[in-house]
Tab-separated table of C-alpha atoms and ligand atoms in Angstrom:
chain	number	residue	atom	x	y	z
A	18	UNK	CA	-1.360	21.563	27.453
A	19	UNK	CA	1.031	19.059	28.918
A	20	UNK	CA	1.339	15.860	26.868
A	21	UNK	CA	0.106	12.614	28.401
A	22	UNK	CA	2.635	9.972	29.275
A	23	UNK	CA	2.051	7.630	26.320
A	24	UNK	CA	4.491	5.471	24.384
A	25	UNK	CA	3.584	7.281	21.151
A	26	UNK	CA	5.855	5.368	18.785
A	27	UNK	CA	4.436	1.998	19.771
A	28	UNK	CA	0.750	2.815	19.345
A	29	UNK	CA	-1.312	0.607	17.066
A	30	UNK	CA	-4.685	1.528	15.588
A	31	UNK	CA	-6.825	1.092	18.679
A	32	UNK	CA	-9.185	2.863	21.057
A	33	UNK	CA	-7.861	4.676	24.070
A	34	UNK	CA	-10.206	6.697	26.228
A	35	UNK	CA	-9.326	10.388	26.128
A	36	UNK	CA	-10.630	13.075	28.509
A	37	UNK	CA	-13.434	14.737	26.535
A	38	UNK	CA	-15.952	13.991	23.826
A	39	UNK	CA	-18.595	16.166	22.142
A	40	UNK	CA	-22.323	15.349	22.292
A	41	UNK	CA	-25.352	16.962	20.687
A	42	UNK	CA	-28.904	15.568	20.641
A	43	UNK	CA	-31.570	15.966	17.977
A	44	UNK	CA	-35.141	16.060	19.293
A	45	UNK	CA	-38.422	17.641	18.129
A	46	UNK	CA	-36.815	18.512	14.808
A	47	UNK	CA	-33.787	20.432	16.100
A	48	UNK	CA	-30.239	19.924	17.372
A	49	UNK	CA	-29.562	21.150	20.902
A	50	UNK	CA	-26.639	23.405	21.730
A	51	UNK	CA	-24.252	20.485	22.296
A	52	UNK	CA	-21.034	20.489	24.284
A	53	UNK	CA	-18.185	18.533	25.781
A	54	UNK	CA	-18.568	15.791	28.374
A	55	UNK	CA	-16.198	13.485	30.217
A	56	UNK	CA	-18.714	10.599	30.085
A	57	UNK	CA	-17.645	8.082	27.457
A	58	UNK	CA	-20.735	5.908	27.862
A	59	UNK	CA	-23.902	6.087	25.772
A	60	UNK	CA	-27.172	5.032	27.393
A	61	UNK	CA	-30.020	4.417	24.965
A	62	UNK	CA	-33.321	2.576	24.863
A	63	UNK	CA	-33.193	-1.161	24.104
A	64	UNK	CA	-35.253	-0.508	20.961
A	65	UNK	CA	-33.157	2.436	19.646
A	66	UNK	CA	-33.091	2.722	15.825
A	67	UNK	CA	-29.348	2.141	15.773
A	68	UNK	CA	-29.637	-1.128	17.692
A	69	UNK	CA	-32.517	-2.566	15.680
A	70	UNK	CA	-31.944	-1.286	12.141
A	71	UNK	CA	-28.337	-0.060	12.135
A	72	UNK	CA	-29.200	3.578	11.558
A	73	UNK	CA	-25.710	4.933	12.126
A	74	UNK	CA	-23.102	6.846	10.134
A	75	UNK	CA	-19.604	8.027	10.951
A	76	UNK	CA	-16.536	9.898	9.778
A	77	UNK	CA	-12.812	9.611	10.347
A	78	UNK	CA	-10.149	12.308	10.277
A	79	UNK	CA	-6.958	13.104	12.141
A	80	UNK	CA	-5.268	15.853	14.108
A	81	UNK	CA	-1.525	16.314	13.657
A	82	UNK	CA	1.194	18.210	15.494
A	83	UNK	CA	3.079	20.258	12.940
A	84	UNK	CA	6.814	20.807	12.877
A	85	UNK	CA	6.334	24.273	14.439
A	86	UNK	CA	4.159	22.936	17.272
A	87	UNK	CA	0.622	23.727	16.101
A	88	UNK	CA	-2.245	21.259	16.227
A	89	UNK	CA	-4.044	21.027	12.896
A	90	UNK	CA	-6.638	18.900	11.154
A	91	UNK	CA	-6.846	18.027	7.470
A	92	UNK	CA	-9.820	19.131	5.352
A	93	UNK	CA	-12.553	18.669	8.004
A	94	UNK	CA	-14.975	20.505	5.690
A	95	UNK	CA	-14.908	17.500	3.343
A	96	UNK	CA	-15.725	15.116	6.215
A	97	UNK	CA	-18.652	17.365	7.148
A	98	UNK	CA	-19.909	17.302	3.559
A	99	UNK	CA	-19.548	13.532	3.283
A	100	UNK	CA	-21.397	13.059	6.571
A	101	UNK	CA	-24.177	15.241	5.200
A	102	UNK	CA	-24.481	12.886	2.212
A	103	UNK	CA	-24.425	9.844	4.498
A	104	UNK	CA	-27.167	11.364	6.687
A	105	UNK	CA	-29.424	12.114	3.736
A	106	UNK	CA	-29.050	8.578	2.363
A	107	UNK	CA	-30.081	7.044	5.713
A	108	UNK	CA	-32.922	9.549	6.355
A	109	UNK	CA	-31.067	11.162	9.245
A	110	UNK	CA	-30.940	14.867	10.083
A	111	UNK	CA	-27.873	16.768	8.864
A	112	UNK	CA	-25.478	18.069	11.494
A	113	UNK	CA	-24.583	21.472	10.026
A	114	UNK	CA	-21.137	21.768	8.452
A	115	UNK	CA	-19.969	24.749	10.524
A	116	UNK	CA	-21.073	23.005	13.706
A	117	UNK	CA	-19.332	19.783	12.643
A	118	UNK	CA	-16.048	21.643	12.136
A	119	UNK	CA	-16.469	23.456	15.451
A	120	UNK	CA	-17.282	20.218	17.311
A	121	UNK	CA	-14.121	18.591	15.915
A	122	UNK	CA	-12.085	21.630	16.861
A	123	UNK	CA	-13.469	21.745	20.444
A	124	UNK	CA	-12.944	18.029	21.000
A	125	UNK	CA	-9.362	18.075	19.756
A	126	UNK	CA	-8.537	21.204	21.761
A	127	UNK	CA	-9.924	19.646	24.930
A	128	UNK	CA	-7.776	16.545	24.325
A	129	UNK	CA	-4.632	18.395	23.230
A	130	UNK	CA	-2.551	16.353	25.669
A	131	UNK	CA	-3.351	13.274	23.576
A	132	UNK	CA	-2.258	14.723	20.233
A	133	UNK	CA	0.962	12.830	19.501
A	134	UNK	CA	4.097	14.975	19.189
A	135	UNK	CA	5.597	15.805	15.798
A	136	UNK	CA	7.873	13.059	14.538
A	137	UNK	CA	6.394	10.328	16.767
A	138	UNK	CA	4.723	8.568	13.840
A	139	UNK	CA	1.372	8.727	15.671
A	140	UNK	CA	-1.651	11.009	15.215
A	141	UNK	CA	-4.925	11.738	16.980
A	142	UNK	CA	-7.751	9.929	15.207
A	143	UNK	CA	-11.074	11.792	15.350
A	144	UNK	CA	-14.329	9.878	15.072
A	145	UNK	CA	-17.527	11.907	14.528
A	146	UNK	CA	-20.655	9.733	14.381
A	147	UNK	CA	-24.408	9.857	14.627
A	148	UNK	CA	-27.104	7.317	15.423
A	149	UNK	CA	-30.862	6.951	15.822
A	150	UNK	CA	-31.504	6.939	19.565
A	151	UNK	CA	-35.238	6.627	20.223
A	152	UNK	CA	-37.302	3.400	20.100
A	153	UNK	CA	-38.174	2.225	16.562
A	154	UNK	CA	-39.861	-1.112	15.956
A	155	UNK	CA	-41.599	-0.735	12.595
A	156	UNK	CA	-38.939	-0.232	9.918
A	157	UNK	CA	-38.670	3.558	9.729
A	158	UNK	CA	-36.192	6.304	10.565
A	159	UNK	CA	-35.794	7.344	14.201
A	160	UNK	CA	-37.107	10.738	15.375
A	161	UNK	CA	-34.254	11.379	17.770
A	162	UNK	CA	-30.508	11.235	17.142
A	163	UNK	CA	-27.234	11.726	18.892
A	164	UNK	CA	-24.155	13.223	17.223
A	165	UNK	CA	-20.855	12.606	18.994
A	166	UNK	CA	-17.147	13.135	18.427
A	167	UNK	CA	-14.457	11.237	20.272
A	168	UNK	CA	-10.716	11.066	19.771
A	169	UNK	CA	-8.069	8.399	20.271
A	170	UNK	CA	-4.322	8.505	19.639
A	171	UNK	CA	-3.307	5.994	16.958
A	172	UNK	CA	-0.315	4.526	15.195
A	173	UNK	CA	-0.313	2.682	11.848
A	174	UNK	CA	-3.497	0.910	10.694
A	175	UNK	CA	-1.624	-2.161	9.518
A	176	UNK	CA	0.802	-3.906	11.846
A	177	UNK	CA	4.324	-3.409	10.616
A	178	UNK	CA	3.767	0.244	9.682
A	179	UNK	CA	4.511	0.957	6.062
A	180	UNK	CA	5.669	-2.542	5.088
A	181	UNK	CA	3.886	-3.824	1.959
A	182	UNK	CA	0.888	-6.058	2.613
A	183	UNK	CA	-0.678	-9.001	0.798
A	184	UNK	CA	-4.315	-8.818	-0.217
A	185	UNK	CA	-6.713	-11.181	-1.936
A	186	UNK	CA	-9.500	-10.653	-4.435
A	187	UNK	CA	-12.626	-11.280	-2.372
A	188	UNK	CA	-15.513	-13.516	-3.383
A	189	UNK	CA	-17.711	-11.427	-1.086
A	190	UNK	CA	-19.070	-8.061	-2.129
A	191	UNK	CA	-18.801	-5.016	0.074
A	192	UNK	CA	-21.633	-3.048	-1.457
A	193	UNK	CA	-24.653	-3.638	-3.670
A	194	UNK	CA	-25.113	-1.914	-7.034
A	195	UNK	CA	-27.044	1.307	-6.263
A	196	UNK	CA	-26.643	0.521	-2.539
A	197	UNK	CA	-24.786	2.359	0.216
A	198	UNK	CA	-21.154	1.745	-0.778
A	199	UNK	CA	-20.607	5.458	-1.433
A	200	UNK	CA	-21.561	6.615	2.063
A	201	UNK	CA	-19.965	5.991	5.419
A	202	UNK	CA	-22.651	3.902	7.104
A	203	UNK	CA	-21.867	1.429	9.883
A	204	UNK	CA	-23.796	-1.236	8.013
A	205	UNK	CA	-21.145	-1.330	5.246
A	206	UNK	CA	-18.565	-2.300	7.829
A	207	UNK	CA	-20.753	-4.858	9.627
A	208	UNK	CA	-21.152	-6.738	6.378
A	209	UNK	CA	-17.415	-6.709	5.727
A	210	UNK	CA	-16.538	-8.374	9.046
A	211	UNK	CA	-16.908	-11.967	7.901
A	212	UNK	CA	-14.900	-11.221	4.747
A	213	UNK	CA	-12.029	-9.592	6.631
A	214	UNK	CA	-11.859	-12.319	9.270
A	215	UNK	CA	-11.951	-14.934	6.532
A	216	UNK	CA	-9.125	-13.113	4.723
A	217	UNK	CA	-7.070	-13.086	7.935
A	218	UNK	CA	-7.762	-16.782	8.524
A	219	UNK	CA	-6.429	-17.472	5.047
A	220	UNK	CA	-3.306	-15.400	5.739
A	221	UNK	CA	-4.177	-12.177	3.902
A	222	UNK	CA	-4.046	-8.659	5.311
A	223	UNK	CA	-7.041	-7.260	3.432
A	224	UNK	CA	-9.656	-7.866	0.748
A	225	UNK	CA	-9.828	-6.334	-2.687
A	226	UNK	CA	-13.535	-5.981	-3.400
A	227	UNK	CA	-14.781	-6.015	-6.969
A	228	UNK	CA	-17.699	-4.138	-8.465
A	229	UNK	CA	-20.822	-5.969	-7.347
A	230	UNK	CA	-22.543	-5.641	-10.736
A	231	UNK	CA	-20.033	-7.370	-13.034
A	232	UNK	CA	-17.195	-8.475	-10.707
A	233	UNK	CA	-14.663	-7.435	-13.338
A	234	UNK	CA	-13.547	-4.092	-11.910
A	235	UNK	CA	-11.574	-3.077	-8.824
A	236	UNK	CA	-13.519	-1.227	-6.130
A	237	UNK	CA	-11.786	-0.747	-2.791
A	238	UNK	CA	-10.924	-2.515	0.458
A	239	UNK	CA	-13.029	-2.524	3.633
A	240	UNK	CA	-11.495	0.740	4.823
A	241	UNK	CA	-9.501	2.403	2.038
A	242	UNK	CA	-9.512	3.263	-1.666
A	243	UNK	CA	-6.923	1.906	-4.112
A	244	UNK	CA	-4.192	3.823	-5.812
A	245	UNK	CA	-2.129	2.308	-8.635
A	246	UNK	CA	0.944	3.481	-10.486
A	247	UNK	CA	1.477	2.388	-14.086
A	248	UNK	CA	4.882	1.297	-15.375
A	249	UNK	CA	5.254	4.696	-17.025
A	250	UNK	CA	4.611	6.536	-13.771
A	251	UNK	CA	0.964	7.515	-14.132
A	252	UNK	CA	-1.248	7.485	-11.020
A	253	UNK	CA	-4.577	5.692	-11.497
A	254	UNK	CA	-7.444	5.366	-9.014
A	255	UNK	CA	-10.637	3.345	-9.549
A	256	UNK	CA	-13.811	5.241	-10.335
A	257	UNK	CA	-17.082	3.727	-9.158
A	258	UNK	CA	-20.410	4.821	-7.731
A	259	UNK	CA	-20.227	2.178	-5.028
A	260	UNK	CA	-16.952	3.139	-3.342
A	261	UNK	CA	-16.458	5.691	-0.594
A	262	UNK	CA	-15.192	9.008	-2.014
A	263	UNK	CA	-11.934	9.029	-0.045
A	264	UNK	CA	-10.658	12.454	0.957
A	265	UNK	CA	-7.107	11.081	1.017
A	266	UNK	CA	-7.469	9.728	-2.524
A	267	UNK	CA	-8.928	12.998	-3.831
A	268	UNK	CA	-6.093	14.891	-2.140
A	269	UNK	CA	-3.464	12.531	-3.567
A	270	UNK	CA	-4.705	13.038	-7.110
A	271	UNK	CA	-4.229	16.779	-6.623
A	272	UNK	CA	-0.802	16.250	-5.030
A	273	UNK	CA	0.274	13.957	-7.892
A	274	UNK	CA	-0.673	16.523	-10.518
A	275	UNK	CA	0.089	19.839	-8.840
A	276	UNK	CA	3.039	19.012	-6.579
A	277	UNK	CA	4.738	16.136	-8.371
A	278	UNK	CA	3.876	16.910	-11.995
A	279	UNK	CA	2.535	13.393	-12.545
A	280	UNK	CA	-0.328	12.373	-14.742
A	281	UNK	CA	-3.212	11.174	-12.595
A	282	UNK	CA	-6.566	9.790	-13.566
A	283	UNK	CA	-9.672	8.393	-11.991
A	284	UNK	CA	-11.126	5.695	-14.219
A	285	UNK	CA	-12.539	2.201	-14.217
A	286	UNK	CA	-9.789	-0.305	-13.406
A	287	UNK	CA	-10.260	-3.889	-14.604
A	288	UNK	CA	-8.993	-6.868	-12.632
A	289	UNK	CA	-7.275	-8.006	-15.841
A	290	UNK	CA	-5.056	-4.916	-15.700
A	291	UNK	CA	-3.676	-5.596	-12.229
A	292	UNK	CA	-0.692	-7.529	-13.579
A	293	UNK	CA	0.413	-4.469	-15.555
A	294	UNK	CA	0.767	-2.010	-12.649
A	295	UNK	CA	4.124	-1.125	-11.099
A	296	UNK	CA	2.836	-0.089	-7.662
A	297	UNK	CA	-0.311	-0.394	-5.610
A	298	UNK	CA	-1.359	1.235	-2.352
A	299	UNK	CA	-4.369	1.610	-0.078
A	300	UNK	CA	-5.234	5.178	0.757
A	301	UNK	CA	-7.369	6.590	3.516
A	302	UNK	CA	-7.214	8.517	6.763
A	303	UNK	CA	-6.373	5.425	8.801
A	304	UNK	CA	-4.310	3.710	6.094
A	305	UNK	CA	-2.531	6.956	4.946
A	306	UNK	CA	-0.924	5.111	2.018
A	307	UNK	CA	-0.265	1.486	2.845
A	308	UNK	CA	1.704	-0.226	0.100
A	309	UNK	CA	0.473	-3.504	-1.394
A	310	UNK	CA	3.193	-5.955	-2.439
A	311	UNK	CA	1.093	-8.874	-3.614
A	312	UNK	CA	-2.463	-9.422	-4.853
A	313	UNK	CA	-3.791	-12.978	-4.877
A	314	UNK	CA	-6.629	-13.581	-7.308
A	315	UNK	CA	-7.601	-17.206	-6.539
A	316	UNK	CA	-4.951	-19.332	-8.217
A	317	UNK	CA	-3.101	-16.311	-9.678
A	318	UNK	CA	-0.498	-14.377	-7.713
A	319	UNK	CA	0.292	-10.871	-8.844
A	320	UNK	CA	3.555	-9.665	-7.373
A	321	UNK	CA	3.895	-5.924	-7.778
A	322	UNK	CA	7.345	-4.985	-9.149
A	323	UNK	CA	7.784	-2.673	-6.124
A	324	UNK	CA	8.164	-5.860	-4.044
A	325	UNK	CA	7.507	-6.826	-0.424
A	326	UNK	CA	10.346	-4.883	1.197
A	327	UNK	CA	9.314	-1.270	0.809
A	328	UNK	CA	6.963	1.204	-0.840
A	329	UNK	CA	7.341	1.826	-4.534
A	330	UNK	CA	9.127	5.068	-5.469
A	331	UNK	CA	6.057	6.955	-6.713
A	332	UNK	CA	3.966	5.826	-3.738
A	333	UNK	CA	6.782	7.028	-1.479
A	334	UNK	CA	6.842	10.464	-3.105
A	335	UNK	CA	3.082	10.742	-2.740
A	336	UNK	CA	3.285	9.598	0.887
A	337	UNK	CA	6.067	12.037	1.758
A	338	UNK	CA	4.325	14.951	0.076
A	339	UNK	CA	0.911	14.291	1.596
A	340	UNK	CA	2.248	13.746	5.129
A	341	UNK	CA	4.556	16.743	4.615
A	342	UNK	CA	1.494	18.879	3.902
A	343	UNK	CA	-0.399	17.442	6.873
A	344	UNK	CA	2.478	18.035	9.277
A	345	UNK	CA	3.322	21.490	8.014
A	346	UNK	CA	6.667	20.656	6.362
A	347	UNK	CA	5.299	21.450	2.910
A	348	UNK	CA	3.009	24.359	2.099
A	349	UNK	CA	-0.591	23.185	1.792
A	350	UNK	CA	-3.083	24.190	-0.873
A	351	UNK	CA	-5.387	26.933	0.404
A	352	UNK	CA	-8.072	25.643	2.770
A	353	UNK	CA	-6.593	22.179	3.371
A	354	UNK	CA	-5.219	22.788	6.859
A	355	UNK	CA	-7.442	23.823	9.740
A	356	UNK	CA	-5.320	25.247	12.563
A	357	UNK	CA	-6.826	24.209	15.892
A	358	UNK	CA	-4.226	25.513	18.307
B	11	PLP	N1	-13.005	3.579	1.796
B	11	PLP	C1	-13.586	3.154	2.919
B	11	PLP	C2	-14.527	2.019	2.826
B	11	PLP	C3	-13.284	3.779	4.144
B	11	PLP	O1	-13.851	3.355	5.270
B	11	PLP	C4	-12.372	4.853	4.165
B	11	PLP	C5	-12.064	5.534	5.405
B	11	PLP	O2	-12.568	6.564	5.724
B	11	PLP	C6	-11.795	5.261	2.961
B	11	PLP	C7	-12.132	4.618	1.797
B	11	PLP	C8	-10.842	6.388	2.923
B	11	PLP	O3	-11.470	7.632	3.019
B	11	PLP	P1	-10.736	8.887	3.610
B	11	PLP	O4	-9.534	9.103	2.776
B	11	PLP	O5	-11.716	9.987	3.451
B	11	PLP	O6	-10.416	8.574	5.008
B	12	COI	C1	-10.759	5.921	8.218
B	12	COI	O1	-9.764	5.781	7.517
B	12	COI	O2	-10.995	6.974	8.833
B	12	COI	C2	-11.748	4.874	8.360
B	12	COI	O3	-12.830	5.171	8.779
B	12	COI	C3	-11.404	3.499	8.018
B	12	COI	C4	-11.718	2.541	9.097
B	12	COI	C5	-11.604	1.189	8.524
B	12	COI	C6	-10.826	2.708	10.274
């Protein structure tokens, strides 16, 4: 398919309408056949469950053009599984895994002209989501749902690309203990909006949220997990029941161990330890790995030894290997790459 005339290298992380999106409706206890549509609008009742009680979940993954010209996606099976967990936690019906993968594949294929070319620095972001669509006024789950997938070409999540960012330790919590921090529910993001705008107003790029129970341990940011590198080159990622199980982070731990021969561990990370790390990054589909140069904890400034000019050396190796796998320059572990076209 002919590529659209888009200035790929100057894309930010934003929404651009593409030609097709996938829609399937759940009614009377079953999903309909589903299919592609060109209509980007959603028309629902004023009292729909999603509008009144925020019954909505979503996923995020990307399609890439590989060096040899194929269009691929990265581990969509794990997004399907995570969406299944999100659905169960919010009393929503599960959209079956095989159908999820097929819906992603169909939507990307139909929008192939929007998949940024290899080497452009951009990718096609894929957003599957589901919401309660029928009227609900007493607090209860909806009976009807819509599952959709749309795509939008994107550049880097943070302005400035892979330049290190400055974050602050937030006084707001992102998730409650035993709450919904470990699923991808829209409500988690709604409640982070004040905190992120406040961070921006104070001159920070992002928030570092702490564990809501004790506020002594590092959790994650509003849209990515943390990855640290110790001074002796070990990769450490925070373990917590109230953070989103990032597919990027899980993949990076594997890459660190199996491709780079590094030690890597998932464990509790205390705020008191931050000053001892050599490198810090935010990892996620949108963030890829965005390096952190400085962490401000109220009156204390922690300047990572990797500095504000570029990514630390271990972060860089992880970044190059992961994106190499995603773009077909480096052989992927079995099952990680889904060839779409
Ligand atoms: N944490 C949060 C809160 C997120 O929204 C995301 C984005 O999906 C991530 C972490 C990273 O997860 P993944 O690597 O699966 O994209
Ligand atoms: C993603 O990385 O896919 C996300 O959903 C994060 C979001 C903040 C854009």
